[in-house]
């Protein structure tokens, strides 16, 4: 715990009694934003977003109340997986700009008091990374940097060492002519997996972290940590087959086997503990605010919790909470919402901070998954729950997936297998350029072409227009941030419950003597809801005030409602407040 901000502030309340509150570290109350740099803003007209583009839009982040951003990779890469195949971990890809551009980005962010997190991709590098090239050439320093295996001979024919499958389709083992061995890749064949059992690899990756800390970043989002270790080889150097799952008929499909040896190995969280120590050591030496780790793992809740750390080791401050993404869809009822939210609280070890995520560059957009009528609903939920929120760029204006033809599809997850079903696999639809204005190419680029098509709805759905519409998604988002700031909505106690099939309530009892209740009409039919809040929460005051409304509301901000009869219009989401704390 030495690492957490434990400055204790003693507040003297009016009644004269002393209230002790631990001051929170910056990230615990942060509103984060994920920037996918290829698609955020293009500064040089080549149709691909870049670092100078991001820098030019940092004031926008400030405008919408963002206090920290994590950037998908912009490092040197052949772009087989659009930057998640890094060929140099300490250099910027010219497509995105230069190191000086990044330094300017950081300086501007510091000026605006926005924290910047890098995407750290430890599981694999590009096959064009110097380390891999040297490893393939059996350079003594690098030869064991990756997972190599001679394969096995079946009827005199060379075969991959076992049945392990890549997430992007096909065997996870790729034959390398030069080295005359197979290498292992969980993702694309251009993304060879590192061998983290080699201490030299660990140190090399620790040095990558140190390099960027030295540049001044505030932390890292850690990519695909659940894939980082594989089971140890047996004494003959072989790896066991994974058991067949029975979920698929195609042995080359990722779902064909159960990934008991390639996912969630017990060592994975320990690597995060090691990285956290690197961050803490850096801070002990150089001072400054806490540096943080966001952890990407698609793992069961008990495993997710291990990433927070334990009694002896600190882990990542923010293990991404993907519960809302994994367990809800447009047909979920309010009971399921409540259960999914409460589960995180139940599992979370004492003293940790929750976080809420509903979208990212790998998933269909929230507006498409849940319908455009639920955009405000999710923004309100994410921003009024305690802890930190993480918003994927574009979700604040309700961007939707863009349909992209097979010919125009570029995502390897879609392209590596047959055309059939590509729309399910492709992540391109959620990665299209940000819609800034109603001018050509949505103001994303001055060039003629964009790397993915611009959504056809950009004339209606764009930042410029939504700035001028009173209760646009953007303005609701901004109002929320305002509320969050003035009300320190991250403090106090929380009760999340379904009032019926259709209405979810989040009750927040804040230390400044306020009670806030977020009410979401999530119902799948367009029905009005009316209910008596006294039946659901004890000791409520007789009346509440509307402090946040959306364009579904027929009430205005500042209006009052009797607690005994609250009405929600179809898909309406509101925040109510009383100055009585219960
Ligand atoms: C997770 C990233 O979010 C995804 O975009 C990428 O393809 C894989 N990890 C591999 O790095
Ligand atoms: Mg560009």
Coordinates of C-alpha atoms and ligand atoms in Angstrom, one line a residue:
X1 CA 0.0 0.0 0.0
X2 CA 3.0 2.3 0.2
X3 CA 2.3 3.1 -3.4
X4 CA -1.2 4.5 -3.1
X5 CA -1.8 8.1 -2.3
X6 CA -2.6 7.8 1.4
X7 CA -2.6 11.5 2.3
X8 CA -5.3 11.6 4.9
X9 CA -7.4 14.8 5.0
X10 CA -9.4 15.6 8.0
X11 CA -12.6 17.5 7.2
X12 CA -14.4 19.3 9.9
X13 CA -18.1 19.1 9.1
X14 CA -20.5 21.9 10.2
X15 CA -21.8 19.8 13.0
X16 CA -18.3 19.8 14.5
X17 CA -17.7 16.1 14.1
X18 CA -14.6 15.0 12.4
X19 CA -14.8 13.0 9.2
X20 CA -11.8 11.3 7.9
X21 CA -11.4 10.8 4.1
X22 CA -8.5 9.4 2.2
X23 CA -7.6 11.7 -0.7
X24 CA -8.0 9.9 -3.9
X25 CA -5.3 9.5 -6.4
X26 CA -5.9 11.3 -9.8
X27 CA -6.9 8.1 -11.7
X28 CA -9.5 6.9 -9.2
X29 CA -11.9 9.7 -10.2
X30 CA -10.7 10.0 -13.8
X31 CA -12.9 10.1 -16.9
X32 CA -10.7 8.3 -19.4
X33 CA -11.0 8.4 -23.2
X34 CA -9.6 5.8 -25.6
X35 CA -8.1 7.3 -28.7
X36 CA -7.6 5.1 -31.8
X37 CA -5.0 7.3 -33.5
X38 CA -5.6 6.0 -37.0
X39 CA -9.1 7.3 -36.9
X40 CA -9.1 10.3 -34.6
X41 CA -7.8 13.2 -36.6
X42 CA -5.5 13.4 -39.7
X43 CA -3.2 16.4 -39.8
X44 CA -1.3 15.7 -43.1
X45 CA -4.0 14.7 -45.5
X46 CA -3.0 11.0 -46.1
X47 CA -6.3 9.7 -44.8
X48 CA -4.8 8.1 -41.7
X49 CA -5.0 9.9 -38.3
X50 CA -1.8 10.8 -36.6
X51 CA -0.2 12.3 -33.5
X52 CA -0.3 15.9 -34.6
X53 CA -4.0 15.3 -35.2
X54 CA -4.4 14.0 -31.7
X55 CA -2.5 17.0 -30.3
X56 CA -4.8 19.4 -32.2
X57 CA -7.8 17.8 -30.6
X58 CA -6.6 17.7 -27.0
X59 CA -8.6 20.9 -26.3
X60 CA -11.7 18.9 -27.4
X61 CA -10.9 16.3 -24.7
X62 CA -10.7 19.1 -22.2
X63 CA -14.0 20.5 -23.5
X64 CA -15.8 17.2 -22.9
X65 CA -14.3 16.7 -19.4
X66 CA -11.8 14.0 -20.1
X67 CA -8.9 13.8 -17.6
X68 CA -6.9 11.0 -19.1
X69 CA -6.5 9.2 -22.4
X70 CA -5.1 5.9 -23.6
X71 CA -3.8 5.8 -27.1
X72 CA -3.9 2.6 -29.2
X73 CA -0.4 1.9 -30.6
X74 CA 1.5 4.4 -32.8
X75 CA 4.9 2.7 -32.7
X76 CA 6.9 1.4 -35.6
X77 CA 4.9 -1.3 -37.2
X78 CA 4.2 -3.0 -40.6
X79 CA 0.5 -2.6 -39.6
X80 CA -0.5 -6.2 -40.1
X81 CA -2.7 -5.7 -37.0
X82 CA -2.8 -1.9 -37.3
X83 CA -0.1 -1.2 -34.8
X84 CA -0.6 -4.2 -32.5
X85 CA 2.3 -5.7 -34.4
X86 CA 5.2 -3.5 -33.1
X87 CA 8.5 -3.7 -34.9
X88 CA 10.3 -1.1 -32.6
X89 CA 9.0 -0.6 -29.1
X90 CA 10.8 2.7 -28.6
X91 CA 10.1 4.5 -31.9
X92 CA 7.2 6.2 -33.5
X93 CA 5.9 5.0 -36.9
X94 CA 6.3 7.7 -39.6
X95 CA 2.7 7.2 -40.5
X96 CA 1.8 8.7 -37.1
X97 CA 4.6 11.3 -37.0
X98 CA 7.9 11.6 -35.1
X99 CA 9.1 11.3 -31.6
X100 CA 9.1 15.1 -31.5
X101 CA 5.4 15.1 -32.4
X102 CA 4.8 12.7 -29.5
X103 CA 6.8 14.9 -27.2
X104 CA 4.7 17.9 -28.3
X105 CA 1.5 15.9 -27.7
X106 CA 2.7 15.1 -24.1
X107 CA 3.6 18.7 -23.4
X108 CA 0.2 19.9 -24.6
X109 CA -1.5 17.3 -22.6
X110 CA 0.4 18.3 -19.5
X111 CA -0.5 21.9 -20.1
X112 CA -4.2 20.9 -20.2
X113 CA -3.8 18.6 -17.3
X114 CA -4.8 15.5 -19.3
X115 CA -2.9 12.3 -18.4
X116 CA -1.5 10.2 -21.3
X117 CA -1.3 6.4 -21.3
X118 CA 0.5 4.4 -24.0
X119 CA -0.7 1.0 -25.2
X120 CA 2.0 -1.5 -24.2
X121 CA 1.8 -4.7 -26.3
X122 CA 4.0 -7.3 -24.4
X123 CA 2.6 -10.6 -25.7
X124 CA 4.2 -10.4 -29.1
X125 CA 6.1 -8.2 -31.5
X126 CA 6.1 -7.9 -35.3
X127 CA 8.0 -10.5 -37.2
X128 CA 9.8 -7.5 -38.6
X129 CA 11.1 -6.5 -35.2
X130 CA 14.9 -6.7 -35.0
X131 CA 14.6 -9.0 -32.0
X132 CA 12.7 -11.5 -34.0
X133 CA 15.0 -11.3 -37.0
X134 CA 17.9 -12.0 -34.7
X135 CA 16.1 -14.7 -32.9
X136 CA 15.3 -16.4 -36.2
X137 CA 19.0 -16.2 -37.1
X138 CA 19.9 -17.8 -33.7
X139 CA 21.8 -14.8 -32.5
X140 CA 22.9 -16.0 -29.0
X141 CA 21.4 -13.0 -27.3
X142 CA 18.0 -13.3 -29.0
X143 CA 17.6 -17.0 -29.9
X144 CA 15.2 -17.7 -27.0
X145 CA 13.3 -14.4 -27.2
X146 CA 10.4 -16.2 -28.9
X147 CA 8.7 -19.6 -28.7
X148 CA 10.4 -21.9 -31.2
X149 CA 9.8 -25.6 -31.8
X150 CA 11.1 -28.0 -34.5
X151 CA 7.6 -29.5 -34.9
X152 CA 6.9 -33.2 -35.1
X153 CA 7.3 -35.7 -37.9
X154 CA 4.1 -37.6 -38.8
X155 CA 4.7 -40.2 -41.6
X156 CA 7.9 -38.5 -42.5
X157 CA 6.1 -35.1 -42.9
X158 CA 6.8 -32.2 -40.7
X159 CA 3.8 -31.0 -38.7
X160 CA 3.2 -28.2 -36.2
X161 CA 4.1 -29.3 -32.6
X162 CA 0.5 -29.5 -31.4
X163 CA -3.1 -28.4 -32.0
X164 CA -2.9 -24.8 -30.7
X165 CA -4.9 -22.4 -32.8
X166 CA -4.5 -18.7 -33.5
X167 CA -7.2 -16.2 -32.6
X168 CA -7.0 -15.0 -36.2
X169 CA -7.6 -18.5 -37.6
X170 CA -5.4 -21.5 -38.4
X171 CA -2.6 -23.1 -36.5
X172 CA -0.8 -20.9 -34.0
X173 CA 2.5 -22.4 -35.3
X174 CA 4.2 -20.9 -38.3
X175 CA 7.1 -22.6 -40.1
X176 CA 10.1 -20.4 -40.5
X177 CA 12.3 -21.3 -43.4
X178 CA 15.4 -19.5 -42.1
X179 CA 15.5 -21.1 -38.7
X180 CA 13.9 -24.3 -39.9
X181 CA 11.6 -24.3 -36.9
X182 CA 8.0 -23.3 -36.1
X183 CA 7.3 -20.1 -34.0
X184 CA 4.2 -19.6 -32.0
X185 CA 1.8 -16.8 -32.5
X186 CA -1.5 -16.4 -30.6
X187 CA -2.6 -13.7 -33.1
X188 CA -1.5 -13.1 -36.7
X189 CA 1.4 -15.0 -38.1
X190 CA 3.1 -11.6 -38.3
X191 CA 2.8 -11.3 -34.5
X192 CA 5.2 -13.9 -33.0
X193 CA 4.8 -14.4 -29.2
X194 CA 7.6 -13.6 -26.8
X195 CA 9.0 -16.2 -24.5
X196 CA 8.3 -14.6 -21.1
X197 CA 10.1 -17.5 -19.3
X198 CA 13.3 -15.9 -20.6
X199 CA 14.5 -13.3 -18.0
X200 CA 16.1 -11.4 -20.8
X201 CA 12.8 -10.8 -22.5
X202 CA 11.3 -9.6 -19.2
X203 CA 14.1 -7.2 -18.7
X204 CA 13.9 -5.9 -22.3
X205 CA 10.2 -5.2 -21.8
X206 CA 10.8 -3.6 -18.5
X207 CA 13.2 -1.3 -20.3
X208 CA 10.5 -0.4 -22.8
X209 CA 8.4 0.8 -19.9
X210 CA 11.3 2.8 -18.5
X211 CA 11.9 4.4 -21.8
X212 CA 8.4 5.8 -22.0
X213 CA 8.2 6.7 -18.4
X214 CA 11.3 8.8 -19.0
X215 CA 9.5 10.5 -21.9
X216 CA 6.8 11.5 -19.3
X217 CA 3.8 9.2 -19.9
X218 CA 1.4 8.7 -17.0
X219 CA 1.0 4.9 -17.5
X220 CA 0.1 2.1 -19.8
X221 CA -2.7 0.1 -21.1
X222 CA -1.5 -3.5 -21.2
X223 CA -2.6 -5.5 -24.2
X224 CA -3.9 -9.0 -24.1
X225 CA -2.2 -10.0 -20.8
X226 CA -4.3 -13.2 -20.5
X227 CA -2.3 -14.6 -23.5
X228 CA 1.1 -13.7 -22.2
X229 CA 2.3 -17.1 -20.8
X230 CA 1.8 -20.5 -22.2
X231 CA 2.1 -23.7 -20.2
X232 CA 5.7 -24.8 -19.7
X233 CA 7.1 -27.4 -22.1
X234 CA 7.6 -30.9 -20.7
X235 CA 11.1 -32.4 -20.3
X236 CA 11.3 -33.2 -24.0
X237 CA 10.4 -29.6 -24.9
X238 CA 6.9 -30.5 -26.0
X239 CA 3.6 -28.8 -25.3
X240 CA 0.4 -30.7 -24.7
X241 CA -2.6 -30.5 -27.0
X242 CA -5.5 -28.4 -25.9
X243 CA -8.7 -30.4 -25.4
X244 CA -11.4 -30.2 -28.2
X245 CA -14.3 -28.0 -27.1
X246 CA -17.1 -29.4 -29.2
X247 CA -18.1 -25.8 -30.1
X248 CA -16.9 -25.9 -33.6
X249 CA -16.5 -28.3 -36.5
X250 CA -13.5 -26.5 -38.0
X251 CA -10.2 -27.6 -36.4
X252 CA -8.7 -24.3 -37.6
X253 CA -11.2 -22.2 -35.8
X254 CA -10.1 -20.7 -32.5
X255 CA -13.1 -22.0 -30.7
X256 CA -12.3 -25.6 -31.7
X257 CA -10.2 -26.2 -28.6
X258 CA -10.4 -25.0 -25.0
X259 CA -7.5 -22.8 -24.3
X260 CA -6.4 -24.2 -21.0
X261 CA -2.7 -24.0 -21.8
X262 CA -2.5 -20.7 -23.7
X263 CA -4.8 -18.4 -21.7
X264 CA -4.9 -17.4 -18.0
X265 CA -1.8 -19.2 -16.9
X266 CA -1.1 -18.5 -13.2
X267 CA 2.0 -16.5 -14.0
X268 CA 0.2 -13.8 -15.9
X269 CA -0.7 -11.5 -12.9
X270 CA 2.8 -11.8 -11.6
X271 CA 4.1 -10.1 -14.7
X272 CA 1.8 -7.2 -14.0
X273 CA 3.1 -7.1 -10.4
X274 CA 6.6 -6.8 -11.8
X275 CA 5.6 -4.0 -14.2
X276 CA 3.9 -2.1 -11.4
X277 CA 7.1 -2.3 -9.4
X278 CA 8.9 -0.8 -12.4
X279 CA 6.5 2.1 -12.3
X280 CA 6.8 2.5 -8.5
X281 CA 10.6 2.4 -8.6
X282 CA 10.5 5.0 -11.3
X283 CA 8.3 7.2 -9.2
X284 CA 10.4 6.7 -6.1
X285 CA 13.3 8.0 -8.0
X286 CA 11.7 10.8 -10.0
X287 CA 8.6 11.8 -8.1
X288 CA 5.5 13.0 -9.7
X289 CA 1.9 11.7 -9.7
X290 CA 1.1 8.0 -9.5
X291 CA 1.8 6.1 -12.8
X292 CA -0.9 3.6 -13.6
X293 CA -1.6 0.3 -15.5
X294 CA -4.8 -0.5 -17.2
X295 CA -5.0 -4.3 -17.8
X296 CA -6.7 -5.8 -20.8
X297 CA -7.8 -9.4 -20.0
X298 CA -10.9 -11.2 -21.1
X299 CA -10.9 -13.5 -18.0
X300 CA -13.2 -14.8 -15.4
X301 CA -13.9 -12.3 -12.5
X302 CA -11.8 -14.1 -9.9
X303 CA -8.8 -14.0 -12.3
X304 CA -9.5 -10.3 -13.1
X305 CA -9.3 -9.5 -9.4
X306 CA -5.8 -11.0 -9.2
X307 CA -4.7 -8.2 -11.6
X308 CA -5.4 -5.7 -8.9
X309 CA -2.7 -7.2 -6.8
X310 CA -2.7 -8.9 -3.4
X311 CA -1.4 -8.4 0.2
X312 CA 2.2 -8.7 -0.9
X313 CA 2.2 -7.2 -4.4
X314 CA 0.5 -4.3 -6.0
X315 CA -0.9 -4.9 -9.5
X316 CA -2.6 -2.8 -12.1
X317 CA -4.9 0.0 -10.8
X318 CA -7.4 -0.6 -13.5
X319 CA -8.1 -4.2 -14.7
X320 CA -10.6 -3.3 -17.4
X321 CA -14.1 -4.1 -16.3
X322 CA -15.6 -5.7 -19.4
X323 CA -18.7 -7.1 -17.6
X324 CA -21.1 -4.8 -19.3
X325 CA -19.7 -5.7 -22.7
X326 CA -19.5 -9.4 -22.1
X327 CA -22.9 -10.0 -20.4
X328 CA -25.4 -7.4 -21.7
X329 CA -27.1 -7.1 -25.0
X330 CA -30.0 -5.1 -26.3
X331 CA -32.5 -7.7 -24.8
X332 CA -31.1 -7.7 -21.3
X333 CA -33.4 -6.7 -18.6
X334 CA -32.7 -4.4 -15.6
X335 CA -32.1 -7.3 -13.3
X336 CA -29.3 -8.5 -15.4
X337 CA -27.8 -5.0 -15.6
X338 CA -27.9 -4.8 -11.8
X339 CA -26.4 -8.2 -11.3
X340 CA -23.6 -7.6 -13.8
X341 CA -22.7 -4.3 -12.1
X342 CA -23.0 -5.6 -8.5
X343 CA -20.8 -8.6 -9.3
X344 CA -17.8 -6.4 -9.8
X345 CA -18.4 -4.8 -6.5
X346 CA -18.8 -8.2 -4.8
X347 CA -15.6 -9.6 -6.2
X348 CA -13.5 -6.4 -5.9
X349 CA -11.0 -6.6 -3.0
X350 CA -11.5 -3.9 -0.3
X351 CA -9.8 -0.6 -1.0
X352 CA -9.7 -1.0 -4.8
X353 CA -11.4 1.2 -7.4
X354 CA -14.0 0.0 -9.9
X355 CA -13.9 1.1 -13.5
X356 CA -16.6 0.9 -16.3
X357 CA -16.1 0.3 -20.0
X358 CA -18.8 -0.2 -22.7
X359 CA -16.8 0.0 -25.9
X360 CA -13.4 -0.2 -27.5
X361 CA -11.8 -0.7 -30.9
X362 CA -12.4 -4.4 -30.9
X363 CA -16.1 -4.4 -30.3
X364 CA -19.1 -3.3 -32.2
X365 CA -20.0 0.2 -31.1
X366 CA -22.3 0.7 -28.2
X367 CA -24.8 2.6 -30.3
X368 CA -25.1 -0.4 -32.7
X369 CA -25.0 -3.1 -30.0
X370 CA -27.7 -1.5 -27.9
X371 CA -29.4 0.9 -30.3
X372 CA -28.9 4.6 -30.7
X373 CA -31.7 5.2 -28.2
X374 CA -29.4 3.9 -25.4
X375 CA -26.3 6.0 -26.0
X376 CA -27.1 8.5 -23.3
X377 CA -28.2 5.7 -21.0
X378 CA -24.7 4.1 -21.1
X379 CA -22.9 7.4 -20.9
X380 CA -25.0 8.3 -17.8
X381 CA -24.4 4.9 -16.3
X382 CA -20.6 5.0 -16.8
X383 CA -20.3 8.5 -15.5
X384 CA -22.5 8.2 -12.4
X385 CA -21.2 4.9 -11.1
X386 CA -18.3 5.3 -8.6
X387 CA -14.7 5.0 -9.8
X388 CA -13.4 5.8 -13.2
X389 CA -15.0 5.6 -16.6
X390 CA -13.4 4.8 -20.0
X391 CA -15.1 6.1 -23.1
X392 CA -14.2 4.9 -26.6
X393 CA -13.7 7.8 -29.0
X394 CA -16.9 8.6 -30.8
X395 CA -19.2 7.0 -28.2
X396 CA -19.7 10.5 -26.7
X397 CA -21.5 11.5 -29.9
X398 CA -23.1 8.1 -30.5
X399 CA -21.2 7.0 -33.6
X400 CA -22.5 3.7 -35.0
X401 CA -20.8 0.8 -36.8
X402 CA -20.2 1.4 -40.5
X403 CA -20.9 -1.4 -42.8
X404 CA -17.8 -2.2 -44.9
X405 CA -17.7 -4.5 -47.9
X406 CA -15.6 -7.6 -48.0
X407 CA -13.4 -5.9 -50.6
X408 CA -12.7 -2.9 -48.4
X409 CA -12.2 -4.9 -45.2
X410 CA -8.7 -4.7 -43.8
X411 CA -8.9 -6.2 -40.3
X412 CA -6.8 -9.4 -40.2
X413 CA -9.3 -11.0 -37.8
X414 CA -11.8 -10.8 -40.7
X415 CA -9.5 -11.3 -43.7
X416 CA -7.6 -14.3 -42.5
X417 CA -10.4 -16.7 -43.2
X418 CA -13.2 -17.1 -45.7
X419 CA -15.5 -14.3 -46.7
X420 CA -18.4 -16.1 -45.0
X421 CA -19.1 -14.6 -41.7
X422 CA -16.5 -11.8 -42.1
X423 CA -19.0 -9.2 -40.8
X424 CA -19.0 -10.9 -37.5
X425 CA -15.3 -11.1 -37.2
X426 CA -14.4 -7.7 -38.6
X427 CA -13.5 -4.9 -36.2
X428 CA -13.3 -2.3 -39.0
X429 CA -16.9 -1.1 -38.5
X430 CA -16.1 0.3 -35.1
X431 CA -12.9 1.9 -36.2
X432 CA -14.1 4.4 -38.8
X433 CA -12.9 8.0 -38.7
X434 CA -14.2 10.4 -36.0
X435 CA -17.0 12.6 -37.2
X436 CA -15.9 16.2 -36.4
X437 CA -18.1 18.2 -38.7
X438 CA -20.5 18.2 -41.7
X439 CA -17.7 19.2 -44.2
X440 CA -16.0 16.8 -46.5
X441 CA -14.8 13.6 -44.9
X442 CA -16.4 14.7 -41.7
X443 CA -13.6 17.1 -41.0
X444 CA -11.3 14.1 -40.2
X445 CA -8.9 14.8 -43.0
X446 CA -8.1 17.4 -45.7
X447 CA -7.3 14.5 -48.1
X448 CA -9.6 12.8 -50.6
X449 CA -9.5 9.3 -49.1
X450 CA -9.7 7.8 -45.7
X451 CA -8.3 4.5 -44.6
X452 CA -11.8 3.3 -43.7
X453 CA -15.0 4.8 -45.0
X454 CA -16.6 7.7 -43.2
X455 CA -20.1 6.9 -41.8
X456 CA -22.9 8.0 -44.1
X457 CA -24.6 9.7 -41.2
X458 CA -21.8 12.2 -40.5
X459 CA -23.8 15.2 -41.6
X460 CA -26.1 14.6 -38.7
X461 CA -23.8 12.9 -36.3
X462 CA -20.8 15.1 -35.7
X463 CA -19.2 17.1 -33.0
X464 CA -19.8 20.5 -34.5
X465 CA -23.6 20.0 -34.9
X466 CA -24.0 18.3 -31.5
X467 CA -22.3 21.3 -29.8
X468 CA -25.2 23.4 -30.9
X469 CA -28.0 21.1 -30.1
X470 CA -29.1 21.5 -26.5
X471 CA -29.5 17.9 -25.5
X472 CA -27.4 16.2 -28.0
X473 CA -25.4 13.1 -26.9
X474 CA -22.3 15.3 -26.7
X475 CA -24.0 17.9 -24.5
X476 CA -25.5 15.3 -22.2
X477 CA -22.0 13.9 -21.9
X478 CA -20.6 17.4 -21.1
X479 CA -23.4 18.0 -18.6
X480 CA -22.6 14.7 -16.9
X481 CA -19.0 15.7 -16.6
X482 CA -20.0 18.9 -15.0
X483 CA -22.2 17.1 -12.6
X484 CA -19.4 14.6 -11.8
X485 CA -17.1 17.4 -11.1
X486 CA -19.3 19.4 -8.8
X487 CA -20.8 16.4 -7.0
X488 CA -17.6 14.3 -6.8
X489 CA -19.9 11.5 -7.8
X490 CA -17.2 9.0 -7.3
X491 CA -17.4 9.3 -3.5
X492 CA -19.8 7.9 -1.0
X493 CA -21.9 4.7 -1.0
X494 CA -23.6 3.0 -3.9
X495 CA -26.7 0.9 -4.3
X496 CA -27.5 -0.6 -7.7
X497 CA -30.8 -2.3 -8.2
X498 CA -33.5 -3.1 -10.7
X499 CA -36.9 -1.5 -9.8
X500 CA -38.7 -3.9 -12.2
X501 CA -37.8 -5.6 -15.5
X502 CA -37.3 -2.2 -17.2
X503 CA -35.8 0.3 -14.7
X504 CA -32.3 0.3 -13.3
X505 CA -31.5 2.6 -10.4
X506 CA -28.1 3.6 -9.1
X507 CA -28.4 5.4 -5.7
X508 CA -25.4 7.3 -4.6
X509 CA -25.1 8.7 -1.1
X510 CA -22.4 11.3 -1.1
X511 CA -20.4 12.7 1.7
X512 CA -21.5 16.2 1.0
X513 CA -25.0 15.3 2.3
X514 CA -26.5 14.6 -1.1
X515 CA -28.4 11.6 -2.5
X516 CA -28.2 11.1 -6.2
X517 CA -30.4 8.6 -8.0
X518 CA -29.7 7.6 -11.6
X519 CA -32.7 6.1 -13.2
X520 CA -32.5 4.3 -16.6
X521 CA -35.4 3.2 -18.6
X522 CA -33.7 0.4 -20.5
X523 CA -36.8 -1.4 -21.6
X524 CA -36.8 -3.0 -25.0
X525 CA -40.4 -1.8 -25.8
X526 CA -41.1 1.9 -26.0
X527 CA -43.0 2.1 -22.7
X528 CA -43.4 4.8 -20.1
X529 CA -42.5 3.7 -16.6
X530 CA -44.0 5.0 -13.4
X531 CA -42.9 3.9 -9.9
X532 CA -42.8 4.8 -6.3
X533 CA -39.2 5.1 -5.2
X534 CA -40.2 4.7 -1.5
X535 CA -41.0 1.1 -2.3
X536 CA -37.4 0.4 -3.3
X537 CA -35.2 2.5 -1.0
X538 CA -35.7 3.3 2.7
X539 CA -36.0 6.8 4.2
X540 CA -36.0 8.8 1.0
X541 CA -37.1 12.4 1.2
X542 CA -40.5 13.3 -0.2
X543 CA -39.2 15.0 -3.3
X544 CA -36.2 15.0 -5.7
X545 CA -34.9 17.5 -8.2
X546 CA -33.9 16.7 -11.8
X547 CA -30.2 17.5 -12.2
X548 CA -29.6 15.7 -15.5
X549 CA -32.0 15.1 -18.4
X550 CA -31.8 13.9 -22.0
X551 CA -33.8 14.7 -25.1
X552 CA -36.2 12.0 -24.1
X553 CA -37.3 14.0 -21.1
X554 CA -40.4 16.1 -20.8
X555 CA -39.1 17.6 -17.6
X556 CA -36.5 20.3 -17.3
X557 CA -33.4 20.5 -15.2
X558 CA -34.4 21.9 -11.8
X559 CA -37.9 20.5 -12.0
X560 CA -39.1 18.5 -9.0
X561 CA -40.7 15.1 -8.8
X562 CA -42.5 13.5 -5.9
X563 CA -40.5 10.5 -4.7
X564 CA -43.7 8.5 -4.6
X565 CA -44.4 8.9 -8.3
X566 CA -41.5 9.2 -10.7
X567 CA -42.1 8.8 -14.4
X568 CA -39.6 7.9 -17.1
X569 CA -40.4 8.3 -20.8
X570 CA -39.4 5.5 -23.2
X571 CA -35.6 5.1 -23.0
X572 CA -35.3 8.1 -20.8
X573 CA -32.4 8.3 -18.4
X574 CA -32.2 10.9 -15.7
X575 CA -30.3 11.8 -12.6
X576 CA -32.2 13.0 -9.6
X577 CA -30.8 14.7 -6.5
X578 CA -31.9 15.6 -3.0
X579 CA -29.8 17.6 -0.5
X580 CA -30.8 15.0 2.1
X581 CA -28.3 12.2 2.4
X582 CA -29.8 8.8 3.1
Ligands
LIG1 C1 -6.0 -6.7 -28.2 C2 -6.1 -5.5 -29.0 O1 -7.1 -4.7 -28.4 C3 -6.5 -6.0 -30.4 O2 -6.9 -4.9 -31.2 C4 -5.3 -6.7 -30.9 O3 -5.6 -7.3 -32.2 C5 -4.9 -7.8 -30.0 N1 -4.9 -7.5 -28.6 C6 -3.5 -8.3 -30.4 O4 -2.5 -7.4 -29.9
LIG2 MG1 -2.0 11.2 -41.4

